[in-house]
Amino acid sequence: MNKRHSWKSGKNFTRRLSKLLLVCLVLLIIRPIQAESFDARIDAMTLEQKVAQMFVVSFFGSTVNIPTRDFIRTWQPGIIVLLPSNLENPSQITRLTNDIQQIFY
């Protein structure tokens, strides 16, 4: 019997999904090293921005909608977690993480 498996099926799905989420988190957390020092960047932040750096957020859907984009631009949360509801296929995940990164810059 020839079973067709999607990328979401199989016994290793959880392991693959965990690795993918970890990679996405690392990509979102690591930002290009800039010439200014860490202390100077922190000093330039408002109190609200400093607090927002402690936020761990997620959102619904497989694309970044306008309210989500506005939230990210305004508050610049420290971590954005991608959940299974955000994930469709590898190329969509690439577009999604690129879109999120572009909001920060």
Short mmCIF file of N, CA and C in Angstrom, two decimals:
data_model
loop_
_atom_site.label_atom_id
_atom_site.label_comp_id
_atom_site.label_asym_id
_atom_site.label_seq_id
_atom_site.Cartn_x
_atom_site.Cartn_y
_atom_site.Cartn_z
N MET A 1 0.85 -1.17 0.00
CA MET A 1 0.00 0.00 0.00
C MET A 1 0.90 1.25 0.00
N ASN A 2 0.70 2.15 -0.93
CA ASN A 2 1.52 3.34 -1.06
C ASN A 2 0.83 4.51 -0.37
N LYS A 3 1.35 4.89 0.77
CA LYS A 3 0.77 6.02 1.52
C LYS A 3 1.53 7.28 1.18
N ARG A 4 0.79 8.32 0.96
CA ARG A 4 1.42 9.62 0.70
C ARG A 4 1.45 10.39 2.00
N HIS A 5 2.63 10.82 2.41
CA HIS A 5 2.80 11.53 3.67
C HIS A 5 3.04 12.99 3.40
N SER A 6 2.36 13.83 4.12
CA SER A 6 2.67 15.25 4.06
C SER A 6 3.83 15.52 5.02
N TRP A 7 4.39 16.71 4.95
CA TRP A 7 5.51 17.04 5.85
C TRP A 7 5.06 17.10 7.29
N LYS A 8 3.74 17.15 7.56
CA LYS A 8 3.23 17.20 8.93
C LYS A 8 2.97 15.81 9.49
N SER A 9 3.11 14.77 8.71
CA SER A 9 2.78 13.43 9.21
C SER A 9 4.04 12.67 9.58
N GLY A 10 3.84 11.55 10.23
CA GLY A 10 4.97 10.70 10.60
C GLY A 10 5.27 10.78 12.08
N LYS A 11 6.01 9.78 12.55
CA LYS A 11 6.29 9.72 13.98
C LYS A 11 7.33 10.74 14.42
N ASN A 12 8.09 11.27 13.50
CA ASN A 12 9.11 12.25 13.86
C ASN A 12 8.63 13.69 13.71
N PHE A 13 7.34 13.87 13.48
CA PHE A 13 6.81 15.22 13.28
C PHE A 13 7.11 16.14 14.44
N THR A 14 6.89 15.67 15.65
CA THR A 14 7.12 16.50 16.83
C THR A 14 8.58 16.92 16.93
N ARG A 15 9.47 16.01 16.68
CA ARG A 15 10.90 16.32 16.74
C ARG A 15 11.27 17.34 15.65
N ARG A 16 10.77 17.13 14.43
CA ARG A 16 11.06 18.07 13.33
C ARG A 16 10.47 19.43 13.61
N LEU A 17 9.25 19.45 14.13
CA LEU A 17 8.59 20.71 14.44
C LEU A 17 9.34 21.46 15.54
N SER A 18 9.79 20.74 16.56
CA SER A 18 10.55 21.36 17.64
C SER A 18 11.84 21.98 17.11
N LYS A 19 12.53 21.26 16.25
CA LYS A 19 13.77 21.79 15.67
C LYS A 19 13.49 23.01 14.82
N LEU A 20 12.42 22.95 14.04
CA LEU A 20 12.07 24.08 13.19
C LEU A 20 11.71 25.30 14.02
N LEU A 21 10.94 25.11 15.07
CA LEU A 21 10.58 26.23 15.95
C LEU A 21 11.82 26.82 16.62
N LEU A 22 12.74 25.98 17.02
CA LEU A 22 13.98 26.46 17.63
C LEU A 22 14.78 27.29 16.64
N VAL A 23 14.90 26.81 15.42
CA VAL A 23 15.63 27.56 14.40
C VAL A 23 14.96 28.91 14.15
N CYS A 24 13.64 28.90 14.06
CA CYS A 24 12.91 30.16 13.84
C CYS A 24 13.14 31.13 14.99
N LEU A 25 13.10 30.63 16.20
CA LEU A 25 13.34 31.51 17.35
C LEU A 25 14.74 32.09 17.31
N VAL A 26 15.72 31.26 17.01
CA VAL A 26 17.10 31.74 16.95
C VAL A 26 17.24 32.79 15.87
N LEU A 27 16.63 32.57 14.72
CA LEU A 27 16.71 33.55 13.63
C LEU A 27 16.08 34.88 14.01
N LEU A 28 15.02 34.82 14.78
CA LEU A 28 14.35 36.06 15.19
C LEU A 28 15.08 36.77 16.31
N ILE A 29 15.74 36.02 17.16
CA ILE A 29 16.43 36.62 18.30
C ILE A 29 17.75 37.23 17.88
N ILE A 30 18.48 36.53 17.03
CA ILE A 30 19.80 37.01 16.63
C ILE A 30 19.61 38.13 15.62
N ARG A 31 20.11 39.26 15.95
CA ARG A 31 20.04 40.42 15.07
C ARG A 31 21.45 40.78 14.65
N PRO A 32 21.60 41.43 13.50
CA PRO A 32 22.96 41.80 13.07
C PRO A 32 23.66 42.64 14.12
N ILE A 33 24.94 42.36 14.29
CA ILE A 33 25.74 43.12 15.25
C ILE A 33 25.95 44.51 14.68
N GLN A 34 25.62 45.51 15.48
CA GLN A 34 25.77 46.89 15.06
C GLN A 34 26.95 47.51 15.80
N ALA A 35 27.42 48.64 15.28
CA ALA A 35 28.61 49.28 15.84
C ALA A 35 28.37 49.80 17.25
N GLU A 36 27.15 50.24 17.53
CA GLU A 36 26.91 50.80 18.86
C GLU A 36 26.89 49.70 19.92
N SER A 37 27.26 50.04 21.09
CA SER A 37 27.35 49.06 22.17
C SER A 37 25.96 48.68 22.68
N PHE A 38 25.93 47.58 23.37
CA PHE A 38 24.68 47.10 23.97
C PHE A 38 24.13 48.14 24.94
N ASP A 39 24.98 48.69 25.78
CA ASP A 39 24.54 49.69 26.76
C ASP A 39 23.93 50.91 26.08
N ALA A 40 24.53 51.35 24.99
CA ALA A 40 23.99 52.51 24.27
C ALA A 40 22.61 52.21 23.70
N ARG A 41 22.43 51.00 23.21
CA ARG A 41 21.11 50.61 22.68
C ARG A 41 20.07 50.58 23.80
N ILE A 42 20.44 50.03 24.94
CA ILE A 42 19.52 49.98 26.07
C ILE A 42 19.19 51.39 26.56
N ASP A 43 20.19 52.24 26.67
CA ASP A 43 19.97 53.61 27.12
C ASP A 43 19.04 54.38 26.19
N ALA A 44 19.08 54.05 24.91
CA ALA A 44 18.24 54.74 23.93
C ALA A 44 16.78 54.27 23.97
N MET A 45 16.51 53.15 24.62
CA MET A 45 15.15 52.61 24.68
C MET A 45 14.30 53.34 25.71
N THR A 46 13.02 53.44 25.39
CA THR A 46 12.07 53.96 26.38
C THR A 46 11.79 52.85 27.39
N LEU A 47 11.17 53.21 28.49
CA LEU A 47 10.79 52.21 29.49
C LEU A 47 9.87 51.16 28.87
N GLU A 48 8.93 51.61 28.04
CA GLU A 48 8.00 50.69 27.39
C GLU A 48 8.74 49.69 26.49
N GLN A 49 9.75 50.16 25.76
CA GLN A 49 10.52 49.26 24.90
C GLN A 49 11.32 48.26 25.72
N LYS A 50 11.85 48.70 26.85
CA LYS A 50 12.61 47.79 27.71
C LYS A 50 11.69 46.69 28.27
N VAL A 51 10.50 47.08 28.67
CA VAL A 51 9.54 46.09 29.18
C VAL A 51 9.13 45.15 28.06
N ALA A 52 8.91 45.68 26.87
CA ALA A 52 8.48 44.86 25.73
C ALA A 52 9.52 43.82 25.36
N GLN A 53 10.78 44.07 25.65
CA GLN A 53 11.84 43.10 25.36
C GLN A 53 11.66 41.82 26.18
N MET A 54 10.86 41.90 27.24
CA MET A 54 10.60 40.72 28.07
C MET A 54 9.37 39.95 27.58
N PHE A 55 8.65 40.47 26.59
CA PHE A 55 7.46 39.81 26.06
C PHE A 55 7.84 38.59 25.23
N VAL A 56 7.08 37.54 25.40
CA VAL A 56 7.15 36.36 24.55
C VAL A 56 5.77 36.26 23.93
N VAL A 57 5.67 36.48 22.63
CA VAL A 57 4.36 36.56 21.99
C VAL A 57 4.24 35.57 20.84
N SER A 58 3.00 35.34 20.44
CA SER A 58 2.68 34.56 19.27
C SER A 58 1.49 35.23 18.60
N PHE A 59 1.06 34.71 17.49
CA PHE A 59 -0.09 35.28 16.79
C PHE A 59 -0.80 34.17 16.03
N PHE A 60 -2.00 34.46 15.56
CA PHE A 60 -2.80 33.48 14.82
C PHE A 60 -2.58 33.65 13.33
N GLY A 61 -2.59 32.57 12.61
CA GLY A 61 -2.52 32.62 11.16
C GLY A 61 -1.15 32.32 10.60
N SER A 62 -1.13 32.13 9.30
CA SER A 62 0.11 31.76 8.62
C SER A 62 0.79 32.96 7.96
N THR A 63 0.20 34.14 8.10
CA THR A 63 0.81 35.37 7.60
C THR A 63 0.72 36.44 8.68
N VAL A 64 1.51 37.47 8.51
CA VAL A 64 1.50 38.59 9.47
C VAL A 64 0.44 39.59 8.99
N ASN A 65 -0.65 39.71 9.76
CA ASN A 65 -1.69 40.65 9.39
C ASN A 65 -1.35 42.05 9.91
N ILE A 66 -2.15 43.04 9.57
CA ILE A 66 -1.86 44.43 9.93
C ILE A 66 -1.82 44.65 11.45
N PRO A 67 -2.78 44.15 12.23
CA PRO A 67 -2.68 44.34 13.68
C PRO A 67 -1.42 43.70 14.28
N THR A 68 -1.04 42.53 13.80
CA THR A 68 0.18 41.88 14.29
C THR A 68 1.40 42.70 13.92
N ARG A 69 1.45 43.17 12.67
CA ARG A 69 2.57 44.00 12.21
C ARG A 69 2.68 45.27 13.05
N ASP A 70 1.54 45.91 13.31
CA ASP A 70 1.55 47.14 14.12
C ASP A 70 2.02 46.86 15.54
N PHE A 71 1.57 45.75 16.11
CA PHE A 71 1.99 45.38 17.47
C PHE A 71 3.50 45.18 17.52
N ILE A 72 4.04 44.43 16.55
CA ILE A 72 5.47 44.15 16.53
C ILE A 72 6.27 45.43 16.35
N ARG A 73 5.82 46.29 15.44
CA ARG A 73 6.53 47.56 15.21
C ARG A 73 6.51 48.45 16.45
N THR A 74 5.35 48.52 17.10
CA THR A 74 5.20 49.39 18.25
C THR A 74 5.98 48.90 19.45
N TRP A 75 5.85 47.62 19.78
CA TRP A 75 6.40 47.12 21.03
C TRP A 75 7.72 46.38 20.88
N GLN A 76 8.05 45.90 19.70
CA GLN A 76 9.29 45.16 19.46
C GLN A 76 9.54 44.11 20.55
N PRO A 77 8.67 43.11 20.61
CA PRO A 77 8.82 42.08 21.64
C PRO A 77 10.14 41.34 21.51
N GLY A 78 10.61 40.81 22.63
CA GLY A 78 11.89 40.11 22.65
C GLY A 78 11.86 38.79 21.90
N ILE A 79 10.75 38.07 21.96
CA ILE A 79 10.66 36.75 21.32
C ILE A 79 9.29 36.61 20.67
N ILE A 80 9.29 36.09 19.45
CA ILE A 80 8.05 35.73 18.77
C ILE A 80 8.10 34.23 18.54
N VAL A 81 7.11 33.53 19.08
CA VAL A 81 7.07 32.07 18.98
C VAL A 81 6.13 31.69 17.84
N LEU A 82 6.60 30.83 16.96
CA LEU A 82 5.75 30.29 15.89
C LEU A 82 5.18 28.96 16.36
N LEU A 83 3.88 28.84 16.27
CA LEU A 83 3.17 27.63 16.70
C LEU A 83 2.73 26.84 15.47
N PRO A 84 2.29 25.61 15.65
CA PRO A 84 1.83 24.82 14.50
C PRO A 84 0.76 25.52 13.67
N SER A 85 -0.07 26.35 14.29
CA SER A 85 -1.11 27.07 13.53
C SER A 85 -0.51 28.11 12.60
N ASN A 86 0.75 28.49 12.79
CA ASN A 86 1.44 29.45 11.92
C ASN A 86 2.14 28.76 10.76
N LEU A 87 2.26 27.45 10.80
CA LEU A 87 3.12 26.72 9.87
C LEU A 87 2.31 25.94 8.85
N GLU A 88 2.65 26.11 7.57
CA GLU A 88 1.99 25.36 6.50
C GLU A 88 2.98 24.46 5.76
N ASN A 89 4.06 25.05 5.28
CA ASN A 89 5.08 24.31 4.55
C ASN A 89 6.39 25.08 4.65
N PRO A 90 7.50 24.47 4.29
CA PRO A 90 8.79 25.14 4.47
C PRO A 90 8.91 26.50 3.76
N SER A 91 8.41 26.63 2.55
CA SER A 91 8.54 27.92 1.86
C SER A 91 7.68 29.00 2.53
N GLN A 92 6.53 28.62 3.04
CA GLN A 92 5.68 29.58 3.77
C GLN A 92 6.35 30.01 5.06
N ILE A 93 7.02 29.10 5.74
CA ILE A 93 7.71 29.42 6.99
C ILE A 93 8.86 30.39 6.70
N THR A 94 9.56 30.17 5.59
CA THR A 94 10.63 31.08 5.20
C THR A 94 10.08 32.48 4.96
N ARG A 95 8.99 32.58 4.20
CA ARG A 95 8.37 33.89 3.94
C ARG A 95 7.92 34.54 5.24
N LEU A 96 7.32 33.75 6.12
CA LEU A 96 6.82 34.29 7.38
C LEU A 96 7.95 34.83 8.25
N THR A 97 9.01 34.08 8.41
CA THR A 97 10.13 34.56 9.24
C THR A 97 10.81 35.77 8.60
N ASN A 98 10.92 35.78 7.28
CA ASN A 98 11.48 36.97 6.60
C ASN A 98 10.59 38.19 6.82
N ASP A 99 9.27 38.01 6.73
CA ASP A 99 8.35 39.13 6.96
C ASP A 99 8.49 39.67 8.38
N ILE A 100 8.59 38.78 9.34
CA ILE A 100 8.74 39.21 10.75
C ILE A 100 10.05 39.95 10.93
N GLN A 101 11.12 39.44 10.37
CA GLN A 101 12.42 40.11 10.50
C GLN A 101 12.39 41.49 9.86
N GLN A 102 11.72 41.64 8.73
CA GLN A 102 11.65 42.93 8.06
C GLN A 102 10.92 43.98 8.90
N ILE A 103 9.99 43.57 9.72
CA ILE A 103 9.25 44.50 10.58
C ILE A 103 10.20 45.16 11.57
N PHE A 104 11.20 44.42 12.05
CA PHE A 104 12.12 44.94 13.04
C PHE A 104 13.12 45.93 12.46
N TYR A 105 13.32 45.91 11.15
CA TYR A 105 14.38 46.74 10.56
C TYR A 105 13.84 47.82 9.67
#
